[in-house]
mmCIF file of C-alpha atoms in Angstrom:
data_model
loop_
_atom_site.group_PDB
_atom_site.id
_atom_site.type_symbol
_atom_site.label_atom_id
_atom_site.label_comp_id
_atom_site.label_asym_id
_atom_site.label_seq_id
_atom_site.Cartn_x
_atom_site.Cartn_y
_atom_site.Cartn_z
ATOM 1 C CA UNK A 25 78.950 -11.129 36.803
ATOM 2 C CA UNK A 26 81.016 -9.520 39.551
ATOM 3 C CA UNK A 27 82.962 -6.483 38.459
ATOM 4 C CA UNK A 28 86.586 -5.938 39.372
ATOM 5 C CA UNK A 29 86.924 -2.433 40.794
ATOM 6 C CA UNK A 30 90.153 -0.780 39.726
ATOM 7 C CA UNK A 31 91.038 2.286 41.773
ATOM 8 C CA UNK A 32 94.099 4.047 40.489
ATOM 9 C CA UNK A 33 92.852 7.438 39.401
ATOM 10 C CA UNK A 34 91.990 10.395 41.592
ATOM 11 C CA UNK A 35 89.943 12.188 38.972
ATOM 12 C CA UNK A 36 87.273 11.241 36.409
ATOM 13 C CA UNK A 37 88.179 8.745 33.704
ATOM 14 C CA UNK A 38 88.347 10.003 30.124
ATOM 15 C CA UNK A 39 89.368 7.033 27.956
ATOM 16 C CA UNK A 40 90.015 3.276 27.992
ATOM 17 C CA UNK A 41 91.965 1.252 25.452
ATOM 18 C CA UNK A 42 92.872 -2.435 25.224
ATOM 19 C CA UNK A 43 95.925 -3.584 23.334
ATOM 20 C CA UNK A 44 95.480 -5.896 20.357
ATOM 21 C CA UNK A 45 95.943 -9.131 22.300
ATOM 22 C CA UNK A 46 93.559 -7.969 24.994
ATOM 23 C CA UNK A 47 95.883 -8.699 27.918
ATOM 24 C CA UNK A 48 96.594 -5.044 28.769
ATOM 25 C CA UNK A 49 94.219 -2.168 29.495
ATOM 26 C CA UNK A 50 95.287 1.472 29.353
ATOM 27 C CA UNK A 51 93.252 4.112 31.173
ATOM 28 C CA UNK A 52 93.376 7.905 30.871
ATOM 29 C CA UNK A 53 91.930 10.336 33.373
ATOM 30 C CA UNK A 54 91.916 13.977 34.347
ATOM 31 C CA UNK A 55 94.631 13.315 36.933
ATOM 32 C CA UNK A 56 97.551 13.634 34.448
ATOM 33 C CA UNK A 57 98.711 10.021 34.788
ATOM 34 C CA UNK A 58 97.755 7.349 32.223
ATOM 35 C CA UNK A 59 97.742 3.939 33.901
ATOM 36 C CA UNK A 60 98.349 0.387 32.678
ATOM 37 C CA UNK A 61 96.433 -2.617 34.090
ATOM 38 C CA UNK A 62 96.365 -6.349 33.560
ATOM 39 C CA UNK A 63 93.088 -6.940 31.750
ATOM 40 C CA UNK A 64 92.287 -10.309 33.311
ATOM 41 C CA UNK A 65 92.528 -9.530 37.025
ATOM 42 C CA UNK A 66 92.692 -5.737 37.151
ATOM 43 C CA UNK A 67 96.141 -5.585 38.707
ATOM 44 C CA UNK A 68 97.883 -2.256 38.201
ATOM 45 C CA UNK A 69 101.142 -2.634 36.304
ATOM 46 C CA UNK A 70 102.337 0.940 36.299
ATOM 47 C CA UNK A 71 101.797 4.547 35.323
ATOM 48 C CA UNK A 72 103.167 6.969 32.737
ATOM 49 C CA UNK A 73 104.272 10.165 34.485
ATOM 50 C CA UNK A 74 105.084 13.340 32.611
ATOM 51 C CA UNK A 75 101.900 15.139 31.602
ATOM 52 C CA UNK A 76 100.706 18.084 33.649
ATOM 53 C CA UNK A 77 97.159 18.344 32.413
ATOM 54 C CA UNK A 78 94.174 16.065 31.978
ATOM 55 C CA UNK A 79 94.900 13.209 29.576
ATOM 56 C CA UNK A 80 92.031 12.932 27.097
ATOM 57 C CA UNK A 81 92.930 10.020 24.887
ATOM 58 C CA UNK A 82 95.473 7.307 24.177
ATOM 59 C CA UNK A 83 96.310 4.621 21.666
ATOM 60 C CA UNK A 84 98.709 1.696 21.701
ATOM 61 C CA UNK A 85 100.734 0.318 18.813
ATOM 62 C CA UNK A 86 99.942 -3.056 17.274
ATOM 63 C CA UNK A 87 102.868 -4.786 18.982
ATOM 64 C CA UNK A 88 102.095 -3.103 22.341
ATOM 65 C CA UNK A 89 105.524 -1.456 22.421
ATOM 66 C CA UNK A 90 104.509 2.186 22.110
ATOM 67 C CA UNK A 91 101.785 4.295 23.739
ATOM 68 C CA UNK A 92 100.614 7.693 22.489
ATOM 69 C CA UNK A 93 98.719 10.052 24.803
ATOM 70 C CA UNK A 94 97.030 13.397 24.156
ATOM 71 C CA UNK A 95 96.672 15.894 26.963
ATOM 72 C CA UNK A 96 95.231 19.269 27.933
ATOM 73 C CA UNK A 97 98.786 20.424 28.678
ATOM 74 C CA UNK A 98 99.046 21.031 24.896
ATOM 75 C CA UNK A 99 101.327 18.075 24.264
ATOM 76 C CA UNK A 100 101.103 14.588 22.813
ATOM 77 C CA UNK A 101 103.648 12.150 24.197
ATOM 78 C CA UNK A 102 105.031 8.846 22.922
ATOM 79 C CA UNK A 103 105.949 6.327 25.641
ATOM 80 C CA UNK A 104 107.743 3.019 25.856
ATOM 81 C CA UNK A 105 104.947 0.766 27.171
ATOM 82 C CA UNK A 106 107.289 -1.604 28.971
ATOM 83 C CA UNK A 107 109.587 0.856 30.763
ATOM 84 C CA UNK A 108 107.232 3.832 31.080
ATOM 85 C CA UNK A 109 109.928 6.072 29.643
ATOM 86 C CA UNK A 110 109.000 9.109 27.531
ATOM 87 C CA UNK A 111 110.225 8.727 23.965
ATOM 88 C CA UNK A 112 109.088 11.981 22.365
ATOM 89 C CA UNK A 113 106.845 14.988 22.964
ATOM 90 C CA UNK A 114 104.837 16.769 20.246
ATOM 91 C CA UNK A 115 104.035 20.341 21.279
ATOM 92 C CA UNK A 116 100.929 22.220 20.144
ATOM 93 C CA UNK A 117 99.344 25.636 20.659
ATOM 94 C CA UNK A 118 96.168 24.211 22.150
ATOM 95 C CA UNK A 119 95.022 21.156 24.138
ATOM 96 C CA UNK A 120 95.282 17.803 22.335
ATOM 97 C CA UNK A 121 91.991 15.915 22.339
ATOM 98 C CA UNK A 122 92.186 12.691 20.281
ATOM 99 C CA UNK A 123 95.040 10.457 19.132
ATOM 100 C CA UNK A 124 94.993 7.405 16.870
ATOM 101 C CA UNK A 125 97.758 5.264 15.364
ATOM 102 C CA UNK A 126 97.410 4.346 11.700
ATOM 103 C CA UNK A 127 97.476 0.765 10.442
ATOM 104 C CA UNK A 128 101.191 -0.056 10.616
ATOM 105 C CA UNK A 129 101.883 2.545 13.338
ATOM 106 C CA UNK A 130 103.904 4.750 10.959
ATOM 107 C CA UNK A 131 101.507 7.699 11.303
ATOM 108 C CA UNK A 132 99.337 9.200 14.004
ATOM 109 C CA UNK A 133 96.352 11.499 13.716
ATOM 110 C CA UNK A 134 95.987 14.069 16.493
ATOM 111 C CA UNK A 135 93.195 16.597 17.037
ATOM 112 C CA UNK A 136 93.648 19.870 18.904
ATOM 113 C CA UNK A 137 90.977 21.988 20.577
ATOM 114 C CA UNK A 138 89.978 25.564 19.800
ATOM 115 C CA UNK A 139 92.030 27.754 22.154
ATOM 116 C CA UNK A 140 92.522 31.533 22.278
ATOM 117 C CA UNK A 141 92.658 32.521 18.581
ATOM 118 C CA UNK A 142 93.426 29.002 17.360
ATOM 119 C CA UNK A 143 90.653 26.983 15.728
ATOM 120 C CA UNK A 144 90.401 23.226 16.131
ATOM 121 C CA UNK A 145 92.628 21.221 13.808
ATOM 122 C CA UNK A 146 93.531 17.677 12.812
ATOM 123 C CA UNK A 147 97.262 16.972 12.541
ATOM 124 C CA UNK A 148 98.940 13.999 10.889
ATOM 125 C CA UNK A 149 102.389 13.164 12.297
ATOM 126 C CA UNK A 150 104.958 10.667 11.129
ATOM 127 C CA UNK A 151 105.954 8.189 13.862
ATOM 128 C CA UNK A 152 109.435 6.741 13.682
ATOM 129 C CA UNK A 153 110.141 3.167 14.753
ATOM 130 C CA UNK A 154 112.584 4.432 17.412
ATOM 131 C CA UNK A 155 111.277 7.830 18.523
ATOM 132 C CA UNK A 156 113.931 8.174 21.242
ATOM 133 C CA UNK A 157 116.617 8.376 18.538
ATOM 134 C CA UNK A 158 117.050 11.580 16.576
ATOM 135 C CA UNK A 159 114.955 10.490 13.614
ATOM 136 C CA UNK A 160 111.588 11.498 15.157
ATOM 137 C CA UNK A 161 110.431 14.977 14.118
ATOM 138 C CA UNK A 162 107.560 17.141 15.291
ATOM 139 C CA UNK A 163 106.573 18.320 11.811
ATOM 140 C CA UNK A 164 103.009 17.739 10.630
ATOM 141 C CA UNK A 165 102.587 15.963 7.307
ATOM 142 C CA UNK A 166 99.106 17.458 7.038
ATOM 143 C CA UNK A 167 96.989 19.912 9.025
ATOM 144 C CA UNK A 168 93.226 19.913 8.435
ATOM 145 C CA UNK A 169 91.033 22.800 9.565
ATOM 146 C CA UNK A 170 87.425 23.697 8.946
ATOM 147 C CA UNK A 171 85.022 22.154 11.434
ATOM 148 C CA UNK A 172 83.582 24.562 13.965
ATOM 149 C CA UNK A 173 83.958 23.796 17.661
ATOM 150 C CA UNK A 174 85.919 20.975 19.200
ATOM 151 C CA UNK A 175 86.777 17.832 17.245
ATOM 152 C CA UNK A 176 86.206 15.110 19.829
ATOM 153 C CA UNK A 177 87.406 12.146 17.792
ATOM 154 C CA UNK A 178 89.469 11.448 14.717
ATOM 155 C CA UNK A 179 90.335 7.942 13.531
ATOM 156 C CA UNK A 180 91.934 6.417 10.448
ATOM 157 C CA UNK A 181 89.684 4.986 7.753
ATOM 158 C CA UNK A 182 90.350 1.757 5.827
ATOM 159 C CA UNK A 183 93.988 1.319 4.746
ATOM 160 C CA UNK A 184 94.842 4.816 6.048
ATOM 161 C CA UNK A 185 93.393 6.390 2.890
ATOM 162 C CA UNK A 186 91.033 8.532 4.903
ATOM 163 C CA UNK A 187 90.588 10.202 8.287
ATOM 164 C CA UNK A 188 87.165 10.202 9.939
ATOM 165 C CA UNK A 189 86.382 13.018 12.367
ATOM 166 C CA UNK A 190 83.427 14.026 14.519
ATOM 167 C CA UNK A 191 82.789 16.597 17.200
ATOM 168 C CA UNK A 192 80.781 19.539 18.477
ATOM 169 C CA UNK A 193 79.222 20.479 15.141
ATOM 170 C CA UNK A 194 77.603 17.000 15.103
ATOM 171 C CA UNK A 195 78.718 16.198 11.544
ATOM 172 C CA UNK A 196 80.938 13.222 10.695
ATOM 173 C CA UNK A 197 83.499 14.055 8.028
ATOM 174 C CA UNK A 198 85.716 11.830 5.921
ATOM 175 C CA UNK A 199 88.946 13.490 4.780
ATOM 176 C CA UNK A 200 91.466 12.319 2.194
ATOM 177 C CA UNK A 201 94.616 11.655 4.225
ATOM 178 C CA UNK A 202 96.900 12.552 1.289
ATOM 179 C CA UNK A 203 95.358 15.791 0.020
ATOM 180 C CA UNK A 204 93.362 16.921 3.064
ATOM 181 C CA UNK A 205 90.167 17.393 1.051
ATOM 182 C CA UNK A 206 86.755 16.576 2.546
ATOM 183 C CA UNK A 207 85.388 13.539 0.707
ATOM 184 C CA UNK A 208 82.092 13.045 2.539
ATOM 185 C CA UNK A 209 79.959 14.568 5.259
ATOM 186 C CA UNK A 210 77.160 12.881 7.170
ATOM 187 C CA UNK A 211 73.588 13.872 6.331
ATOM 188 C CA UNK A 212 72.376 16.545 8.742
ATOM 189 C CA UNK A 213 68.774 15.349 8.525
ATOM 190 C CA UNK A 214 69.592 11.766 9.489
ATOM 191 C CA UNK A 215 72.619 12.564 11.630
ATOM 192 C CA UNK A 216 73.086 13.615 15.222
ATOM 193 C CA UNK A 217 71.483 16.805 16.469
ATOM 194 C CA UNK A 218 73.998 17.634 19.220
ATOM 195 C CA UNK A 219 77.695 17.210 19.970
ATOM 196 C CA UNK A 220 79.183 13.840 19.007
ATOM 197 C CA UNK A 221 81.115 12.707 22.064
ATOM 198 C CA UNK A 222 82.515 9.387 20.917
ATOM 199 C CA UNK A 223 83.316 7.417 17.791
ATOM 200 C CA UNK A 224 84.542 3.860 17.515
ATOM 201 C CA UNK A 225 85.221 1.567 14.561
ATOM 202 C CA UNK A 226 84.116 -2.033 14.225
ATOM 203 C CA UNK A 227 86.980 -4.555 14.459
ATOM 204 C CA UNK A 228 86.971 -5.020 10.670
ATOM 205 C CA UNK A 229 86.650 -1.292 9.992
ATOM 206 C CA UNK A 230 83.539 -1.664 7.835
ATOM 207 C CA UNK A 231 81.250 0.399 10.049
ATOM 208 C CA UNK A 232 81.495 2.875 12.886
ATOM 209 C CA UNK A 233 79.433 3.811 15.901
ATOM 210 C CA UNK A 234 78.972 7.354 17.208
ATOM 211 C CA UNK A 235 77.474 8.517 20.492
ATOM 212 C CA UNK A 236 76.031 11.958 21.068
ATOM 213 C CA UNK A 237 74.565 14.287 23.672
ATOM 214 C CA UNK A 238 71.294 14.070 21.700
ATOM 215 C CA UNK A 239 70.668 10.817 23.660
ATOM 216 C CA UNK A 240 71.331 8.458 20.795
ATOM 217 C CA UNK A 241 74.037 6.395 19.151
ATOM 218 C CA UNK A 242 74.202 5.748 15.419
ATOM 219 C CA UNK A 243 75.826 3.079 13.291
ATOM 220 C CA UNK A 244 77.313 4.223 9.959
ATOM 221 C CA UNK A 245 78.910 2.629 6.918
ATOM 222 C CA UNK A 246 82.577 3.671 6.984
ATOM 223 C CA UNK A 247 82.999 4.217 3.244
ATOM 224 C CA UNK A 248 79.707 5.833 2.284
ATOM 225 C CA UNK A 249 78.577 7.346 5.623
ATOM 226 C CA UNK A 250 75.165 5.774 5.106
ATOM 227 C CA UNK A 251 73.199 5.634 8.347
ATOM 228 C CA UNK A 252 72.528 1.975 9.177
ATOM 229 C CA UNK A 253 71.024 1.933 12.688
ATOM 230 C CA UNK A 254 70.042 4.279 15.502
ATOM 231 C CA UNK A 255 69.984 3.337 19.186
ATOM 232 C CA UNK A 256 67.836 5.633 21.288
ATOM 233 C CA UNK A 257 68.376 5.985 25.014
ATOM 234 C CA UNK A 258 67.122 8.396 27.669
ATOM 235 C CA UNK A 259 70.367 10.066 28.620
ATOM 236 C CA UNK A 260 73.246 11.830 26.881
ATOM 237 C CA UNK A 261 75.732 9.277 25.518
ATOM 238 C CA UNK A 262 79.368 9.870 26.486
ATOM 239 C CA UNK A 263 80.899 6.579 25.399
ATOM 240 C CA UNK A 264 80.138 3.773 22.945
ATOM 241 C CA UNK A 265 81.680 0.368 22.275
ATOM 242 C CA UNK A 266 80.976 -2.544 19.930
ATOM 243 C CA UNK A 267 81.373 -6.197 20.805
ATOM 244 C CA UNK A 268 83.882 -7.920 18.483
ATOM 245 C CA UNK A 269 82.194 -11.272 19.148
ATOM 246 C CA UNK A 270 78.418 -10.758 19.212
ATOM 247 C CA UNK A 271 76.086 -8.246 17.581
ATOM 248 C CA UNK A 272 75.974 -6.049 20.662
ATOM 249 C CA UNK A 273 76.672 -2.379 21.171
ATOM 250 C CA UNK A 274 77.069 -0.820 24.589
ATOM 251 C CA UNK A 275 76.343 2.812 25.428
ATOM 252 C CA UNK A 276 77.424 4.703 28.522
ATOM 253 C CA UNK A 277 76.508 8.136 29.775
ATOM 254 C CA UNK A 278 74.403 9.870 32.356
ATOM 255 C CA UNK A 279 73.365 13.385 33.097
ATOM 256 C CA UNK A 280 75.999 16.079 33.351
ATOM 257 C CA UNK A 281 78.330 15.800 36.336
ATOM 258 C CA UNK A 282 77.116 19.155 37.666
ATOM 259 C CA UNK A 283 73.572 17.812 38.040
ATOM 260 C CA UNK A 284 74.561 14.587 39.777
ATOM 261 C CA UNK A 285 74.164 15.786 43.349
ATOM 262 C CA UNK A 286 70.504 16.606 42.851
ATOM 263 C CA UNK A 287 69.440 13.055 42.026
ATOM 264 C CA UNK A 288 69.560 9.619 43.588
ATOM 265 C CA UNK A 289 72.329 7.475 42.095
ATOM 266 C CA UNK A 290 69.688 5.001 40.932
ATOM 267 C CA UNK A 291 67.869 7.756 39.066
ATOM 268 C CA UNK A 292 71.053 9.104 37.517
ATOM 269 C CA UNK A 293 71.023 6.267 34.987
ATOM 270 C CA UNK A 294 74.732 5.614 35.330
ATOM 271 C CA UNK A 295 74.639 2.204 33.744
ATOM 272 C CA UNK A 296 76.192 0.717 30.657
ATOM 273 C CA UNK A 297 73.295 -0.238 28.394
ATOM 274 C CA UNK A 298 73.580 -3.127 25.960
ATOM 275 C CA UNK A 299 71.650 -3.044 22.687
ATOM 276 C CA UNK A 300 71.202 -5.606 19.945
ATOM 277 C CA UNK A 301 73.167 -4.169 17.022
ATOM 278 C CA UNK A 302 70.700 -5.409 14.400
ATOM 279 C CA UNK A 303 67.328 -5.107 16.131
ATOM 280 C CA UNK A 304 68.220 -1.853 17.952
ATOM 281 C CA UNK A 305 66.541 -3.199 21.104
ATOM 282 C CA UNK A 306 67.910 -2.871 24.605
ATOM 283 C CA UNK A 307 68.972 -6.257 25.987
ATOM 284 C CA UNK A 308 70.301 -5.301 29.407
ATOM 285 C CA UNK A 309 72.328 -2.964 31.535
ATOM 286 C CA UNK A 310 75.256 -3.066 33.920
ATOM 287 C CA UNK A 311 74.949 -0.758 36.904
ATOM 288 C CA UNK A 312 77.619 0.285 39.334
ATOM 289 C CA UNK A 313 79.159 3.685 38.697
ATOM 290 C CA UNK A 314 78.354 6.611 40.990
ATOM 291 C CA UNK A 315 78.618 9.091 38.176
ATOM 292 C CA UNK A 316 78.306 9.326 34.403
ATOM 293 C CA UNK A 317 80.225 6.759 32.363
ATOM 294 C CA UNK A 318 82.890 8.556 30.322
ATOM 295 C CA UNK A 319 84.725 5.630 28.753
ATOM 296 C CA UNK A 320 83.894 2.142 27.508
ATOM 297 C CA UNK A 321 86.010 -0.524 25.871
ATOM 298 C CA UNK A 322 85.470 -4.124 24.811
ATOM 299 C CA UNK A 323 88.229 -6.659 25.158
ATOM 300 C CA UNK A 324 89.226 -7.779 21.613
ATOM 301 C CA UNK A 325 88.137 -11.336 22.492
ATOM 302 C CA UNK A 326 84.613 -10.080 23.294
ATOM 303 C CA UNK A 327 84.493 -11.897 26.640
ATOM 304 C CA UNK A 328 84.893 -8.889 28.918
ATOM 305 C CA UNK A 329 84.447 -5.150 28.874
ATOM 306 C CA UNK A 330 85.485 -2.247 31.053
ATOM 307 C CA UNK A 331 83.894 1.085 31.889
ATOM 308 C CA UNK A 332 85.380 4.242 33.344
ATOM 309 C CA UNK A 333 83.315 6.793 35.212
ATOM 310 C CA UNK A 334 83.238 10.293 36.565
ATOM 311 C CA UNK A 335 83.733 8.596 39.959
ATOM 312 C CA UNK A 336 87.368 7.756 39.153
ATOM 313 C CA UNK A 337 86.866 3.987 39.074
ATOM 314 C CA UNK A 338 87.491 1.574 36.239
ATOM 315 C CA UNK A 339 85.110 -1.379 36.443
ATOM 316 C CA UNK A 340 86.193 -4.533 34.655
ATOM 317 C CA UNK A 341 83.423 -7.018 33.844
ATOM 318 C CA UNK A 342 84.036 -10.590 32.732
ATOM 319 C CA UNK A 343 80.831 -11.927 31.175
ATOM 320 C CA UNK A 344 79.023 -14.929 32.603
ATOM 321 C CA UNK A 345 78.477 -17.884 30.254
ATOM 322 C CA UNK A 346 74.751 -17.087 29.907
ATOM 323 C CA UNK A 347 75.609 -13.674 28.337
ATOM 324 C CA UNK A 348 76.720 -15.525 25.206
ATOM 325 C CA UNK A 349 73.309 -17.195 24.873
ATOM 326 C CA UNK A 350 71.070 -14.128 25.087
ATOM 327 C CA UNK A 351 68.158 -14.485 22.712
ATOM 328 C CA UNK A 352 65.688 -11.724 21.985
#
């Protein structure tokens, strides 16, 4: 399995996202410029210029026509995927951390960081079908506050009835997206002990996977927040992904970037580790990055995955045929 090395960013990667068909890959980094790549051969298609801060997160609409990006410059922007043109800018009082389109792309959930006297918050915005016309507004339909510290991820629950958030206080919360009430919180005994860095849903939305600095990833039931599985590793987990095809989860991480120079790159454990989703056993690893892995994404067809590192590279891996026959 030879990786395709995609060099288009000058700064560490923060997020990777495939579109629904799996032919396009969007990458976000700390260099202000989200980038679009062909997902089969790693060719760079173009960039989205306009932010002037690190871009933390992105999401793409179901028909691949619209991109939403959240940035440390305190804005969230909507883009035309094809032309790269800015359609609309939401302005906030603090850096935007996570963005996620709802099912149907009519709404977006956006989280903002604590900043100055502002606490972290989750905002729900209405997204118009043609945001470049005058019918797009910046008003929030709902603003949720409460969790202490940064909210690193917020995603929509099944049928947009709920919003699921996780972050520095290491608790996963399910909010009612109509009323803004907290419906459920994860059990502190069974849950993560440190900051939750990443959260991803299964393709059918029935369960979700969280990664944390406590060196573990956990699989949860989306509706009840029952803990199903725990995957233990020996490094902080920065990124998690679930295979849509096989029962595999992949975890990426590594020690903090500030400690990298003191260790050999082989000892830094900068590899993407694959685990059996059911048996919780490690089945293999993919090495290559010269720094912690900050972003992971599986192609929706399950036949390739990509990883983004602190080293500024995106590595695109197409699986060999024998990967699909792994037996434990």
